[in-house]
Coordinates of C-alpha atoms in Angstrom, one line a residue:
M169 CA -70.4 -114.5 135.5
D170 CA -70.4 -117.3 132.6
H171 CA -67.2 -118.3 131.1
Y172 CA -66.8 -120.1 127.6
D173 CA -64.5 -122.8 126.6
P174 CA -62.1 -121.2 124.2
G175 CA -62.1 -124.5 122.2
V176 CA -65.9 -124.6 122.0
L177 CA -65.6 -121.2 120.3
R178 CA -63.1 -122.0 118.2
Y179 CA -65.0 -125.1 116.6
A180 CA -68.1 -123.0 116.3
A181 CA -66.3 -120.2 114.5
K182 CA -64.7 -122.8 112.4
R183 CA -68.1 -124.5 111.6
W184 CA -69.3 -121.1 110.5
L185 CA -66.4 -120.4 108.5
L186 CA -66.9 -123.8 106.7
F187 CA -70.5 -123.2 106.1
F188 CA -70.0 -119.7 104.4
A189 CA -67.0 -121.3 102.5
A190 CA -69.4 -124.0 101.4
I191 CA -71.9 -121.3 100.3
I192 CA -69.2 -119.2 98.4
L193 CA -68.0 -122.4 96.7
F194 CA -71.6 -123.6 95.6
S195 CA -72.2 -120.1 94.3
F196 CA -69.3 -120.1 92.3
T197 CA -69.9 -123.5 91.2
L198 CA -73.4 -122.4 90.0
L199 CA -71.9 -119.3 88.3
G200 CA -69.1 -121.4 86.6
Y201 CA -71.8 -124.0 85.4
R202 CA -73.9 -121.0 84.2
L203 CA -70.9 -119.5 82.4
V204 CA -69.9 -122.9 80.7
D205 CA -73.8 -123.2 79.8
L206 CA -73.9 -120.0 78.2
Q207 CA -70.2 -119.8 76.7
V208 CA -70.1 -123.5 75.7
I209 CA -73.0 -125.7 75.9
R210 CA -75.7 -123.3 74.5
H211 CA -73.5 -120.8 72.9
D212 CA -74.5 -121.3 69.4
Q213 CA -78.1 -121.5 70.3
L214 CA -78.1 -118.2 72.3
S215 CA -75.7 -116.4 69.8
N216 CA -78.3 -117.2 67.0
A217 CA -81.1 -116.0 69.2
A218 CA -79.2 -112.8 70.1
R219 CA -78.6 -112.1 66.5
G220 CA -82.1 -112.8 65.8
N221 CA -83.2 -110.2 68.2
T222 CA -80.9 -107.7 66.7
I223 CA -80.2 -108.5 63.1
R224 CA -83.0 -107.4 60.7
T225 CA -83.3 -108.1 56.9
V226 CA -85.2 -105.7 55.0
E227 CA -86.5 -106.5 51.5
R228 CA -85.9 -103.5 49.2
A229 CA -88.3 -103.5 46.4
A230 CA -87.6 -102.6 42.9
R231 CA -89.9 -100.0 41.3
R232 CA -91.9 -101.2 38.6
G233 CA -91.3 -99.8 35.2
D234 CA -93.6 -97.0 33.7
I235 CA -95.8 -97.6 30.5
L236 CA -95.5 -94.8 28.1
D237 CA -97.0 -93.8 24.6
R238 CA -95.1 -93.3 21.5
R239 CA -94.6 -89.5 22.7
G240 CA -93.7 -90.1 26.1
N241 CA -97.0 -89.6 27.7
L242 CA -97.4 -91.6 31.0
L243 CA -100.0 -94.2 31.0
A244 CA -99.0 -96.4 33.9
T245 CA -96.7 -95.6 36.7
S246 CA -95.7 -96.8 40.3
L247 CA -95.5 -94.8 43.5
F248 CA -93.9 -96.0 46.6
V249 CA -96.4 -96.2 49.5
K250 CA -96.5 -97.1 53.3
T251 CA -98.3 -99.4 55.6
V252 CA -99.5 -97.4 58.3
C253 CA -99.7 -99.4 61.6
A254 CA -100.5 -98.8 65.3
D255 CA -98.9 -100.0 68.7
P256 CA -102.0 -100.2 70.9
S257 CA -100.0 -100.8 74.0
M258 CA -98.7 -97.4 73.9
I259 CA -101.8 -95.2 73.2
G260 CA -103.5 -95.5 76.5
E261 CA -106.4 -93.0 77.2
Y262 CA -105.5 -91.0 74.0
R263 CA -107.3 -93.5 71.8
P264 CA -110.1 -91.0 71.0
H265 CA -107.5 -88.2 70.1
I266 CA -105.7 -90.3 67.6
A267 CA -109.1 -91.9 65.9
Q268 CA -110.4 -88.2 65.5
T269 CA -107.1 -87.2 64.0
L270 CA -106.5 -90.1 61.6
A271 CA -109.9 -91.3 60.7
P272 CA -110.5 -88.9 57.8
M273 CA -106.9 -89.0 56.7
I274 CA -107.4 -92.8 56.3
E275 CA -110.7 -92.8 55.1
M276 CA -111.9 -94.9 57.8
D277 CA -114.9 -94.6 60.5
E278 CA -113.9 -92.7 63.7
V279 CA -115.7 -95.2 66.0
A280 CA -114.4 -98.2 64.0
L281 CA -110.7 -96.8 64.3
N282 CA -110.9 -96.2 67.8
D283 CA -112.1 -99.8 68.4
R284 CA -109.2 -100.8 66.3
L285 CA -106.7 -99.1 68.3
A286 CA -107.9 -100.8 71.7
P287 CA -105.2 -103.0 73.3
R288 CA -106.1 -106.7 73.1
V289 CA -104.5 -109.4 75.3
F290 CA -103.8 -112.8 73.8
R291 CA -101.8 -116.1 74.5
N292 CA -98.9 -116.7 72.1
E293 CA -97.9 -120.4 70.9
A294 CA -95.9 -120.7 74.1
G295 CA -98.9 -120.0 76.4
Q296 CA -97.5 -116.7 77.4
V297 CA -99.7 -113.6 77.8
R298 CA -99.0 -110.9 75.3
T299 CA -100.7 -107.5 74.1
N300 CA -101.1 -106.7 70.5
R301 CA -98.4 -104.4 69.3
Y302 CA -98.9 -104.4 65.6
V303 CA -102.1 -103.6 64.0
V304 CA -102.5 -102.6 60.3
L305 CA -104.6 -99.5 59.9
K306 CA -104.0 -98.7 56.3
R307 CA -102.0 -100.1 53.1
K308 CA -100.8 -98.2 50.0
V309 CA -100.5 -95.0 51.7
P310 CA -98.6 -92.5 49.3
R311 CA -95.5 -91.1 51.0
E312 CA -96.8 -87.7 50.8
K313 CA -100.0 -88.7 52.8
W314 CA -97.8 -90.3 55.4
D315 CA -95.8 -87.3 55.9
A316 CA -99.2 -85.2 56.4
M317 CA -100.3 -87.9 58.9
R318 CA -97.1 -87.7 60.9
E319 CA -97.4 -84.0 61.0
A320 CA -101.2 -84.1 61.9
L321 CA -99.9 -86.5 64.9
Q322 CA -97.2 -83.9 65.9
K323 CA -100.0 -81.0 65.9
M324 CA -102.3 -83.2 67.8
D325 CA -104.0 -81.6 71.1
L326 CA -103.4 -83.7 73.9
G327 CA -103.9 -81.0 76.5
N328 CA -101.6 -78.6 78.2
E329 CA -98.3 -80.1 77.6
A330 CA -96.4 -77.1 78.8
G331 CA -96.9 -77.8 82.2
L332 CA -95.9 -81.4 82.3
T333 CA -93.0 -83.3 83.8
R334 CA -90.3 -84.5 81.6
S335 CA -91.3 -88.1 82.0
Q336 CA -95.1 -87.1 81.3
R337 CA -93.8 -85.3 77.8
L338 CA -92.0 -88.5 77.0
Y339 CA -94.9 -90.5 77.5
L340 CA -97.0 -88.2 75.0
R341 CA -94.0 -88.4 72.6
G342 CA -94.4 -92.2 72.7
V343 CA -98.2 -91.9 72.2
R344 CA -97.6 -89.9 69.1
K345 CA -94.9 -92.5 68.0
S346 CA -97.5 -95.2 68.3
I347 CA -98.5 -94.7 65.0
F348 CA -95.9 -95.7 62.5
A349 CA -95.1 -96.9 59.0
D350 CA -93.8 -100.5 58.3
R351 CA -90.2 -100.4 57.3
A352 CA -90.8 -102.4 54.3
E353 CA -92.0 -100.1 51.4
D354 CA -94.8 -101.2 49.1
Q355 CA -95.8 -100.1 45.5
L356 CA -99.3 -98.4 44.3
R357 CA -99.8 -98.9 40.6
V358 CA -101.3 -95.6 39.4
Y359 CA -103.0 -95.2 36.0
P360 CA -103.4 -91.4 35.3
G361 CA -105.6 -91.6 32.4
K362 CA -108.1 -93.9 34.4
R363 CA -110.2 -95.7 31.7
L364 CA -107.9 -94.6 28.8
A365 CA -106.7 -97.6 26.8
S366 CA -107.4 -99.6 29.7
H367 CA -107.7 -103.0 27.7
V368 CA -104.3 -102.5 26.4
L369 CA -102.6 -101.7 29.6
G370 CA -104.5 -104.2 31.8
F371 CA -103.7 -104.2 35.6
V372 CA -101.7 -105.5 38.3
G373 CA -102.8 -107.5 41.2
G374 CA -102.0 -109.3 44.4
T375 CA -99.4 -108.6 47.0
D376 CA -96.9 -109.8 44.3
H377 CA -97.8 -106.9 42.0
K378 CA -98.0 -109.2 38.9
G379 CA -99.4 -108.1 35.8
K380 CA -102.6 -109.8 35.2
E381 CA -104.1 -108.6 32.1
G382 CA -102.8 -106.5 29.0
M383 CA -99.4 -105.3 28.6
E384 CA -98.9 -105.4 32.4
A385 CA -99.2 -109.1 31.9
V386 CA -97.2 -109.5 28.6
M387 CA -94.3 -107.3 29.9
D388 CA -94.4 -108.3 33.4
S389 CA -90.8 -109.6 33.5
K390 CA -89.4 -106.5 31.9
L391 CA -91.4 -104.2 34.2
T392 CA -90.7 -106.1 37.5
G393 CA -86.9 -105.4 38.0
T394 CA -84.9 -107.3 40.7
R395 CA -85.4 -106.7 44.4
G396 CA -82.7 -105.7 46.9
W397 CA -82.0 -106.4 50.3
L398 CA -80.5 -104.8 53.5
V399 CA -79.0 -106.9 56.4
T400 CA -78.2 -104.9 59.2
E401 CA -78.3 -104.7 63.2
T402 CA -80.6 -102.7 65.5
D403 CA -80.2 -101.6 69.1
S404 CA -82.7 -102.4 71.9
R405 CA -85.3 -99.9 70.4
K406 CA -85.0 -101.2 67.1
R407 CA -83.0 -98.3 65.7
E408 CA -80.6 -99.2 63.0
L409 CA -77.0 -99.4 63.8
V410 CA -75.8 -98.0 60.4
S411 CA -72.0 -98.8 61.2
M412 CA -73.1 -102.5 61.7
R413 CA -74.6 -103.0 58.1
R414 CA -73.8 -106.3 56.8
Q415 CA -75.2 -106.4 53.4
D416 CA -76.8 -103.6 51.1
V417 CA -77.8 -104.7 47.9
A418 CA -79.6 -102.0 45.9
P419 CA -82.6 -103.1 44.0
R420 CA -82.6 -103.0 40.1
N421 CA -85.7 -101.0 39.0
G422 CA -88.0 -102.3 36.1
L423 CA -87.5 -101.3 32.4
N424 CA -90.1 -98.5 31.0
V425 CA -92.2 -99.9 28.1
V426 CA -92.6 -97.7 25.4
L427 CA -95.9 -98.5 23.2
T428 CA -96.8 -97.7 19.8
L429 CA -100.0 -96.0 20.8
D430 CA -100.5 -92.3 20.4
I431 CA -102.4 -91.2 23.5
G432 CA -104.0 -88.3 21.3
V433 CA -105.3 -90.8 18.8
Q434 CA -106.6 -93.0 21.8
H435 CA -108.5 -90.1 23.0
I436 CA -110.2 -89.4 19.8
V437 CA -111.4 -92.9 19.2
E438 CA -112.6 -93.4 22.9
A439 CA -114.6 -90.2 22.5
E440 CA -116.4 -91.0 19.2
L441 CA -116.9 -94.7 20.4
A442 CA -118.7 -93.1 23.6
K443 CA -121.0 -91.0 21.1
A444 CA -121.7 -94.1 19.1
L445 CA -122.2 -96.1 22.1
E446 CA -125.0 -93.6 23.4
K447 CA -126.6 -93.4 19.9
H448 CA -126.7 -97.1 18.8
K449 CA -126.8 -98.9 22.1
P450 CA -124.9 -101.9 21.1
L451 CA -123.6 -104.7 23.7
G452 CA -120.0 -103.6 22.6
I453 CA -118.2 -101.5 20.3
T454 CA -114.5 -101.6 19.3
A455 CA -112.1 -99.6 17.3
L456 CA -108.6 -99.8 16.0
V457 CA -106.3 -97.4 14.2
V458 CA -103.2 -99.0 12.3
V459 CA -100.2 -97.7 10.5
P460 CA -100.4 -100.2 7.5
L461 CA -96.8 -99.8 6.4
T462 CA -95.5 -100.8 9.8
G463 CA -98.5 -102.6 11.5
E464 CA -98.3 -100.1 14.5
I465 CA -101.3 -99.8 16.5
L466 CA -101.9 -96.3 17.2
A467 CA -105.1 -96.8 19.0
M468 CA -107.2 -99.7 20.4
A469 CA -110.5 -99.2 22.1
N470 CA -113.5 -101.1 23.3
L471 CA -116.5 -100.1 25.3
P472 CA -117.7 -100.9 27.8
D473 CA -114.4 -100.4 29.4
F474 CA -113.1 -100.3 33.1
D475 CA -110.6 -98.3 35.4
P476 CA -107.3 -100.3 36.0
N477 CA -107.0 -98.4 39.1
I478 CA -109.9 -100.3 40.5
P479 CA -110.4 -103.4 38.3
G480 CA -112.1 -105.2 41.0
K481 CA -115.2 -102.9 40.8
H482 CA -115.9 -103.7 37.3
E483 CA -117.5 -106.7 35.6
A484 CA -115.1 -109.3 34.0
A485 CA -116.8 -108.9 30.8
H486 CA -115.9 -105.1 30.8
R487 CA -112.4 -106.1 31.3
R488 CA -112.3 -108.2 28.1
N489 CA -110.2 -106.8 25.2
R490 CA -113.0 -107.4 22.2
A491 CA -110.4 -106.5 19.7
V492 CA -108.5 -109.8 20.3
T493 CA -110.9 -112.0 22.1
D494 CA -114.1 -111.7 20.5
T495 CA -115.1 -113.3 16.9
S496 CA -117.8 -112.6 14.7
E497 CA -118.8 -113.6 11.1
P498 CA -117.1 -110.7 9.3
G499 CA -120.1 -110.3 6.8
S500 CA -119.4 -108.3 3.4
T501 CA -116.0 -107.2 4.4
F502 CA -114.8 -110.5 3.6
K503 CA -115.6 -110.1 0.0
I504 CA -112.1 -108.2 -0.3
V505 CA -110.4 -111.4 0.3
T506 CA -112.5 -113.2 -2.5
V507 CA -111.8 -110.5 -5.0
A508 CA -108.2 -110.1 -4.2
A509 CA -107.8 -113.7 -4.5
A510 CA -109.6 -114.0 -8.0
L511 CA -107.6 -110.9 -9.2
Q512 CA -104.4 -112.5 -8.1
D513 CA -104.9 -115.7 -9.8
Q514 CA -106.2 -113.7 -12.8
R515 CA -109.5 -115.7 -12.7
V516 CA -111.1 -112.2 -13.2
S517 CA -110.6 -108.6 -14.1
L518 CA -112.2 -105.5 -12.3
G519 CA -114.2 -105.3 -15.5
S520 CA -115.3 -108.9 -15.6
K521 CA -119.2 -109.2 -15.5
F522 CA -121.2 -111.7 -13.5
D523 CA -125.0 -112.2 -13.9
C524 CA -126.4 -111.2 -10.2
E525 CA -129.7 -113.1 -11.0
R526 CA -132.0 -110.2 -10.1
G527 CA -131.4 -110.8 -6.4
L528 CA -131.9 -114.3 -6.2
F529 CA -129.5 -117.3 -6.7
Y530 CA -130.0 -121.1 -6.3
Y531 CA -126.8 -123.1 -5.6
G532 CA -126.8 -126.4 -4.1
G533 CA -130.7 -126.4 -3.6
R534 CA -130.4 -123.2 -1.3
R535 CA -131.4 -119.7 -2.2
L536 CA -128.9 -116.8 -1.9
R537 CA -130.3 -113.3 -2.0
D538 CA -129.0 -109.6 -2.5
H539 CA -130.7 -106.7 -1.0
H540 CA -131.4 -105.5 -4.3
A541 CA -132.4 -107.0 -7.7
Y542 CA -129.2 -106.5 -9.6
G543 CA -128.5 -107.9 -13.0
K544 CA -125.0 -108.1 -14.5
L545 CA -122.3 -106.3 -12.5
S546 CA -118.6 -106.1 -12.7
V547 CA -116.2 -107.2 -10.2
K548 CA -115.7 -103.4 -9.3
E549 CA -119.6 -103.1 -8.9
I550 CA -119.8 -106.3 -6.8
I551 CA -117.7 -104.5 -4.4
T552 CA -119.5 -101.2 -4.6
K553 CA -122.9 -102.6 -4.3
S554 CA -121.8 -105.4 -1.8
S555 CA -123.4 -108.2 -3.9
N556 CA -123.5 -111.5 -2.1
I557 CA -124.3 -113.3 -5.5
G558 CA -121.7 -111.6 -7.2
S559 CA -119.0 -112.5 -4.8
A560 CA -120.3 -116.0 -4.8
K561 CA -119.9 -116.5 -8.5
V562 CA -116.4 -114.9 -8.2
A563 CA -115.6 -117.6 -5.9
L564 CA -117.0 -120.4 -8.2
R565 CA -114.6 -119.2 -10.8
L566 CA -111.7 -119.2 -8.5
G567 CA -112.5 -122.5 -6.8
A568 CA -112.4 -123.7 -3.2
P569 CA -108.8 -124.7 -2.8
R570 CA -107.7 -121.4 -3.8
L571 CA -110.1 -119.4 -2.0
H572 CA -109.2 -121.4 1.1
H573 CA -105.6 -120.7 0.4
F574 CA -105.9 -117.1 0.4
V575 CA -108.2 -117.0 3.3
T576 CA -105.5 -118.5 5.5
D577 CA -102.8 -116.5 3.7
F578 CA -104.5 -113.3 4.9
G579 CA -104.1 -114.7 8.5
F580 CA -107.7 -115.9 9.1
G581 CA -107.8 -119.0 11.4
Q582 CA -104.4 -118.2 13.2
R583 CA -103.4 -115.6 15.8
T584 CA -101.8 -112.3 14.7
R585 CA -99.4 -112.8 17.3
I586 CA -100.1 -109.3 18.6
S587 CA -98.3 -108.7 22.0
L588 CA -101.6 -109.1 24.0
P589 CA -102.9 -112.1 26.2
G590 CA -106.0 -113.9 25.3
E591 CA -106.0 -113.5 21.5
V592 CA -108.1 -116.3 19.7
R593 CA -107.4 -117.9 16.3
G594 CA -110.9 -117.4 14.9
T595 CA -112.7 -120.0 12.8
V596 CA -111.6 -121.3 9.3
H597 CA -112.8 -124.7 8.7
P598 CA -110.3 -127.2 6.9
L599 CA -110.9 -127.5 3.4
K600 CA -112.1 -131.1 3.7
K601 CA -115.0 -130.0 6.0
W602 CA -116.4 -127.5 3.6
N603 CA -119.9 -128.5 2.3
K604 CA -121.2 -128.0 -1.2
L605 CA -122.6 -124.6 0.0
S606 CA -119.4 -123.2 1.6
I607 CA -117.8 -122.0 -1.7
T608 CA -120.9 -119.4 -2.0
R609 CA -121.1 -118.8 1.9
V610 CA -117.5 -118.1 2.7
P611 CA -117.1 -115.2 0.0
M612 CA -119.8 -113.2 1.8
G613 CA -118.3 -113.8 5.2
H614 CA -120.3 -116.8 6.6
E615 CA -118.9 -119.9 8.0
V616 CA -116.0 -118.2 9.2
A617 CA -115.2 -116.0 12.4
A618 CA -112.6 -113.4 12.7
T619 CA -111.5 -111.0 15.4
P620 CA -111.4 -107.3 14.9
I621 CA -107.5 -107.2 14.9
Q622 CA -107.6 -109.8 12.0
M623 CA -109.9 -107.8 9.9
A624 CA -107.8 -104.7 10.6
M625 CA -104.5 -106.5 9.5
M626 CA -106.2 -108.0 6.4
M627 CA -107.3 -104.6 5.3
S628 CA -103.8 -102.9 6.1
A629 CA -102.3 -105.6 3.9
I630 CA -104.3 -104.3 1.1
A631 CA -103.3 -100.8 2.0
N632 CA -99.6 -102.1 2.2
G633 CA -99.3 -103.3 -1.3
G634 CA -100.5 -106.9 -0.6
K635 CA -97.9 -107.4 2.4
L636 CA -99.4 -108.7 5.6
M637 CA -97.7 -107.0 8.9
R638 CA -97.7 -108.7 12.4
P639 CA -99.7 -105.9 14.5
M640 CA -97.0 -104.2 16.7
L641 CA -97.8 -102.6 20.2
V642 CA -94.5 -102.2 21.6
H643 CA -92.0 -99.6 20.5
S644 CA -89.0 -100.1 22.9
L645 CA -87.8 -100.5 26.2
R646 CA -85.8 -98.0 28.0
D647 CA -84.2 -97.6 31.4
E648 CA -84.4 -94.9 34.2
S649 CA -82.3 -92.6 32.2
G650 CA -84.3 -92.8 29.1
R651 CA -81.6 -94.9 27.4
V652 CA -83.2 -97.4 24.7
V653 CA -82.3 -100.7 25.9
V654 CA -84.4 -102.7 23.2
K655 CA -85.8 -101.4 20.0
Y656 CA -88.7 -103.2 18.4
H657 CA -88.8 -103.4 14.5
S658 CA -92.1 -104.0 12.2
E659 CA -92.3 -107.5 11.1
A660 CA -93.8 -108.5 7.5
I661 CA -95.6 -111.9 7.9
R662 CA -96.0 -112.8 3.9
Q663 CA -96.8 -111.1 0.6
V664 CA -100.3 -112.3 0.3
V665 CA -101.1 -110.7 -3.2
S666 CA -98.9 -108.4 -5.4
S667 CA -98.8 -104.7 -5.2
E668 CA -100.6 -104.5 -8.7
T669 CA -103.3 -106.6 -7.4
A670 CA -103.8 -104.5 -4.3
A671 CA -103.8 -101.4 -6.3
K672 CA -106.9 -103.1 -8.2
V673 CA -108.4 -104.0 -5.1
T674 CA -108.1 -100.3 -3.8
E675 CA -109.6 -98.9 -6.8
A676 CA -112.9 -101.1 -6.2
L677 CA -112.8 -100.2 -2.6
K678 CA -112.8 -96.3 -3.4
T679 CA -116.2 -96.9 -4.8
V680 CA -117.7 -98.1 -1.7
V681 CA -117.7 -94.4 -0.3
G682 CA -118.8 -93.0 -3.4
E683 CA -122.3 -92.3 -5.0
G684 CA -124.1 -95.7 -5.4
G685 CA -121.8 -97.3 -2.7
T686 CA -122.9 -98.8 0.8
A687 CA -120.7 -96.5 2.8
K688 CA -121.3 -92.9 1.6
R689 CA -121.2 -91.7 5.2
A690 CA -117.4 -92.8 5.6
R691 CA -116.6 -90.3 2.7
M692 CA -114.1 -87.8 4.4
Q693 CA -113.9 -84.1 3.1
Y694 CA -110.1 -83.8 2.5
H695 CA -108.9 -87.5 2.1
T696 CA -110.0 -90.3 -0.3
V697 CA -111.1 -93.4 1.3
A698 CA -111.1 -97.0 0.3
G699 CA -113.1 -99.2 2.6
K700 CA -115.8 -101.8 3.0
T701 CA -118.9 -102.2 5.1
G702 CA -120.0 -105.4 6.9
T703 CA -123.4 -106.4 8.2
A704 CA -123.5 -110.0 9.6
Q705 CA -126.3 -111.8 11.1
K706 CA -125.2 -113.4 14.2
P707 CA -125.4 -117.1 14.4
G708 CA -127.1 -119.0 17.5
P709 CA -127.5 -122.5 18.6
G710 CA -130.6 -122.9 16.1
G711 CA -129.4 -120.8 13.2
Y712 CA -129.1 -117.1 12.5
M713 CA -130.7 -115.0 15.2
P714 CA -133.3 -112.6 13.9
G715 CA -132.5 -108.9 14.6
K716 CA -128.9 -109.4 16.0
Y717 CA -126.2 -108.1 13.8
Y718 CA -122.4 -107.3 14.1
S719 CA -122.2 -104.3 11.9
S720 CA -118.5 -103.0 10.7
F721 CA -116.6 -100.8 8.6
V722 CA -112.8 -101.0 7.8
G723 CA -111.2 -98.7 5.5
F724 CA -107.8 -96.5 4.8
F725 CA -107.0 -93.2 3.7
P726 CA -105.5 -91.5 1.6
A727 CA -106.3 -94.3 -0.6
E728 CA -103.4 -94.0 -3.0
E729 CA -100.7 -93.5 -0.3
P730 CA -102.3 -95.0 2.9
A731 CA -101.4 -93.4 6.2
L732 CA -103.9 -95.2 8.5
C733 CA -106.3 -98.1 8.4
I734 CA -109.3 -97.9 10.8
L735 CA -111.7 -100.6 11.8
V736 CA -115.1 -99.8 13.7
G737 CA -117.3 -102.5 14.8
L738 CA -120.6 -102.7 16.7
D739 CA -122.0 -105.8 18.3
E740 CA -125.9 -105.8 18.2
P741 CA -126.6 -102.3 17.4
A742 CA -130.3 -101.1 18.2
G743 CA -132.3 -99.7 15.5
D744 CA -130.4 -99.1 12.3
Y745 CA -127.9 -102.3 11.8
Y746 CA -126.2 -101.9 8.4
G747 CA -122.6 -101.1 8.6
G748 CA -122.9 -98.3 6.4
L749 CA -125.5 -96.5 8.8
T750 CA -123.8 -97.5 12.0
A751 CA -119.8 -98.0 11.8
A752 CA -119.2 -96.0 8.7
P753 CA -120.2 -92.5 10.3
V754 CA -117.9 -93.5 13.2
F755 CA -115.0 -94.1 10.8
K756 CA -115.4 -90.8 9.3
A757 CA -115.3 -88.9 12.8
I758 CA -112.3 -90.8 13.9
A759 CA -110.5 -90.3 10.7
E760 CA -111.2 -86.8 10.2
R761 CA -110.3 -85.9 13.6
T762 CA -107.0 -88.1 13.5
A763 CA -105.9 -86.5 10.1
S764 CA -106.1 -83.2 11.5
Y765 CA -104.3 -84.2 14.8
L766 CA -101.6 -86.0 12.9
G767 CA -101.6 -83.4 10.1
I768 CA -102.0 -86.2 7.4
K769 CA -101.7 -84.3 3.9
P770 CA -104.9 -84.1 2.0
D771 CA -105.3 -85.6 -1.4
L772 CA -108.6 -84.1 -2.6
V773 CA -106.9 -80.9 -3.9
E774 CA -107.7 -79.6 -7.4
Q775 CA -105.8 -76.3 -8.5
G776 CA -105.3 -75.3 -5.1
T777 CA -108.9 -75.7 -3.9
V778 CA -110.0 -78.5 -1.8
V779 CA -112.7 -80.6 -3.3
S780 CA -115.3 -81.4 -0.8
S781 CA -117.1 -84.7 -0.9
R782 CA -118.9 -84.1 2.4
E783 CA -122.4 -85.7 2.1
E784 CA -125.1 -83.4 2.3
P785 CA -127.6 -83.7 5.4

């Protein structure tokens, strides 16, 4: 039997004890270092990282304000929408089921959606292998549609789920939740009327939802509002810990913009323009309806137009608001300026006679023609017959400096300052650049270029007793509760001619729609009309272009107590091109329908009987 030396045993035991003690000490040393590293050395770094994993900042969008017409009808509004996403790593073998369920709801091809839901492996910037867990399926999905999608996912048939284990049912629950909506809400701008008043409204674009054209651009700062935000903490499953919210700042929604437009009048105008476009085939057609007393715009329309819900699907030219961006030589409508100026300066009276030279007048070595061989005409008859020679002779008596003065005083060659982007000044040459022929050409609307809005406001000034108004498109700003925050008021620019002069011009303009006038087709049944036709040959690089005209009619009614001023202009109508044949009938159609809609009191009444002045077919 072997015997062990007790001393040796004690020595061995002591060695083992020291060994284990060393291990324990080393372990505690490592643990201590780890604690110091975590709590002291890298405390700030790790704390920030931990907070970054649990703290979430969610931007809360302010709702963009609505745009309304003067009666409160909705023209533009915003819907909160969702961005629908998927986590492909959670879908597994159920990709075909989800693709089949969602494809028709997000308007996507089922095969393409199935491919998009496939998990994909990639390396991140740190070189780590990762699987895509965030795939955008569709943006700008209305809340109601997202709710329908969630319901469809819950009802999706994934086989006999009743016989599955708890863990299997939890897995299928995760599959259904693999389709989710991004927490940050977006907005979708909607125009219920589609093309209605599209050039006035404009549209929004880009991820920042900024107004790009029309009122959306001009009133962008009022419509936008102020964003809010939410700073909160989440658990390991990304669920919000409501009790741990740090900041909760509510957004301040944008203001609602109320326009002067009357959508009923706008409907009438656009319907009549569509008929004229079909009949005359012009490159474009424009109409304006103005309240002369205030300058309020009740309707502004152009064709071709566009749908602001899908602006990118239309040509840029169709989005152009011709009423403020396009100029043309106004033609004979400009004779109003010449006659008003001469009457104001008392250089002529309505009865003053001028020899119209049987239709051919030489001045400065150049010929000036009339369409008919007129002899002597009074100033009133010069307007009635639209005599080029007569208006030139009136201007010669007035003089170039005074004519130029009144042209600019009526607002030509300068912006009207309407609340729309892209307005141009038009063209009025400085007096020092007028040549010897200008005094005979400007009176008939040559050598100047004007926008439709300038022509409408000039005629409105005559209807308003000689006072030129700034065109008004914005009526007021209101908050969410409907309270008026800002009320806009009409603005008079200047008194161009006296009310007495304006009344004399009106007397002459009434004859234009009478027998012997150039615009019998503008005659209304129950209201007197004062107006003027315009037929201007379009200038080109080498002179005036044969067969290309800008045809127009601008007038107001009732003539003695004007309620509305209406302008209609056609750019290069096919076939008939005289303003009295193309634009005047459109004026009449718009005027009669609008008068009925607004209940404008007739003034053609004698002894209780309406006197009809309807033109015989």
